[in-house]
Short mmCIF file of C-alpha atoms in Angstrom, two decimals:
data_model
loop_
_atom_site.label_atom_id
_atom_site.label_comp_id
_atom_site.label_asym_id
_atom_site.label_seq_id
_atom_site.Cartn_x
_atom_site.Cartn_y
_atom_site.Cartn_z
CA UNK A 1 -63.59 -24.63 60.21
CA UNK A 2 -63.77 -26.19 56.75
CA UNK A 3 -66.36 -24.86 54.37
CA UNK A 4 -68.99 -27.34 53.25
CA UNK A 5 -68.95 -27.79 49.49
CA UNK A 6 -72.25 -26.97 47.79
CA UNK A 7 -73.68 -29.77 45.70
CA UNK A 8 -74.83 -29.06 42.20
CA UNK A 9 -78.30 -30.50 41.59
CA UNK A 10 -78.33 -33.43 39.18
CA UNK A 11 -80.17 -33.07 35.89
CA UNK A 12 -83.10 -35.39 35.12
CA UNK A 13 -80.89 -37.30 32.64
CA UNK A 14 -78.14 -37.74 35.26
CA UNK A 15 -80.75 -38.97 37.73
CA UNK A 16 -82.09 -41.56 35.26
CA UNK A 17 -78.56 -42.74 34.49
CA UNK A 18 -77.59 -42.97 38.16
CA UNK A 19 -80.69 -44.95 39.14
CA UNK A 20 -80.43 -47.33 36.18
CA UNK A 21 -76.75 -47.99 36.86
CA UNK A 22 -77.36 -48.57 40.57
CA UNK A 23 -80.21 -51.02 39.91
CA UNK A 24 -78.23 -52.87 37.25
CA UNK A 25 -75.29 -53.28 39.66
CA UNK A 26 -77.50 -54.50 42.52
CA UNK A 27 -77.72 -58.19 43.42
CA UNK A 28 -80.42 -60.23 41.71
CA UNK A 29 -83.23 -60.44 42.64
CA UNK A 30 -83.35 -56.88 43.90
CA UNK A 31 -83.15 -57.13 47.71
CA UNK A 32 -86.13 -55.87 49.69
CA UNK A 33 -85.55 -52.30 50.84
CA UNK A 34 -82.78 -51.69 48.32
CA UNK A 35 -84.59 -49.18 46.12
CA UNK A 36 -85.81 -46.87 48.94
CA UNK A 37 -82.25 -46.81 50.28
CA UNK A 38 -80.95 -46.04 46.81
CA UNK A 39 -83.38 -43.14 46.50
CA UNK A 40 -82.27 -41.73 49.87
CA UNK A 41 -78.58 -41.92 48.88
CA UNK A 42 -79.32 -40.34 45.49
CA UNK A 43 -81.16 -37.48 47.15
CA UNK A 44 -78.12 -36.86 49.38
CA UNK A 45 -75.95 -36.72 46.25
CA UNK A 46 -78.07 -33.99 44.66
CA UNK A 47 -80.81 -35.82 42.75
CA UNK A 48 -84.25 -34.30 43.19
CA UNK A 49 -86.99 -36.48 44.59
CA UNK A 50 -89.22 -35.33 41.75
CA UNK A 51 -86.76 -36.54 39.07
CA UNK A 52 -86.38 -39.90 40.83
CA UNK A 53 -90.15 -40.38 40.99
CA UNK A 54 -90.44 -39.41 37.30
CA UNK A 55 -87.87 -42.09 36.48
CA UNK A 56 -89.77 -44.63 38.57
CA UNK A 57 -92.99 -43.68 36.76
CA UNK A 58 -91.28 -44.30 33.41
CA UNK A 59 -90.10 -47.72 34.56
CA UNK A 60 -93.59 -48.59 35.80
CA UNK A 61 -95.19 -47.46 32.54
CA UNK A 62 -92.77 -49.55 30.48
CA UNK A 63 -93.38 -52.56 32.73
CA UNK A 64 -89.77 -52.79 33.93
CA UNK A 65 -90.77 -53.02 37.58
CA UNK A 66 -93.70 -53.13 39.96
CA UNK A 67 -94.14 -51.52 43.33
CA UNK A 68 -94.22 -54.06 46.14
CA UNK A 69 -94.48 -51.54 48.99
CA UNK A 70 -96.33 -48.31 48.15
CA UNK A 71 -95.34 -46.59 51.38
CA UNK A 72 -91.57 -47.00 51.02
CA UNK A 73 -91.78 -47.18 47.19
CA UNK A 74 -89.88 -50.46 47.14
CA UNK A 75 -89.87 -52.22 43.78
CA UNK A 76 -89.21 -55.57 42.21
CA UNK A 77 -87.89 -56.05 38.68
CA UNK A 78 -90.20 -57.73 36.15
CA UNK A 79 -89.18 -60.00 33.28
CA UNK A 80 -89.20 -57.00 30.93
CA UNK A 81 -87.00 -55.14 33.40
CA UNK A 82 -84.49 -57.99 33.45
CA UNK A 83 -83.60 -57.29 29.81
CA UNK A 84 -83.58 -53.51 30.37
CA UNK A 85 -81.39 -53.47 33.47
CA UNK A 86 -79.23 -56.52 32.89
#
């Protein structure tokens, strides 16, 4: 039986870079449900949930996005976010 490769946890900087790149490559406007799915895939790839939420908090504080569904943590990009991501 093949051994499962252990994943190395991503650093906070790698997490920020991964999330920003994924959002900037997503269709515009950001499709509903895209960001929660992105967070789930990132967690599978070794990003910590805590680092992803810290990144989201930064984006919210800078006004780059707003939460449209607090339960799933789905977001929409604001006008300020348009220039940051695209």
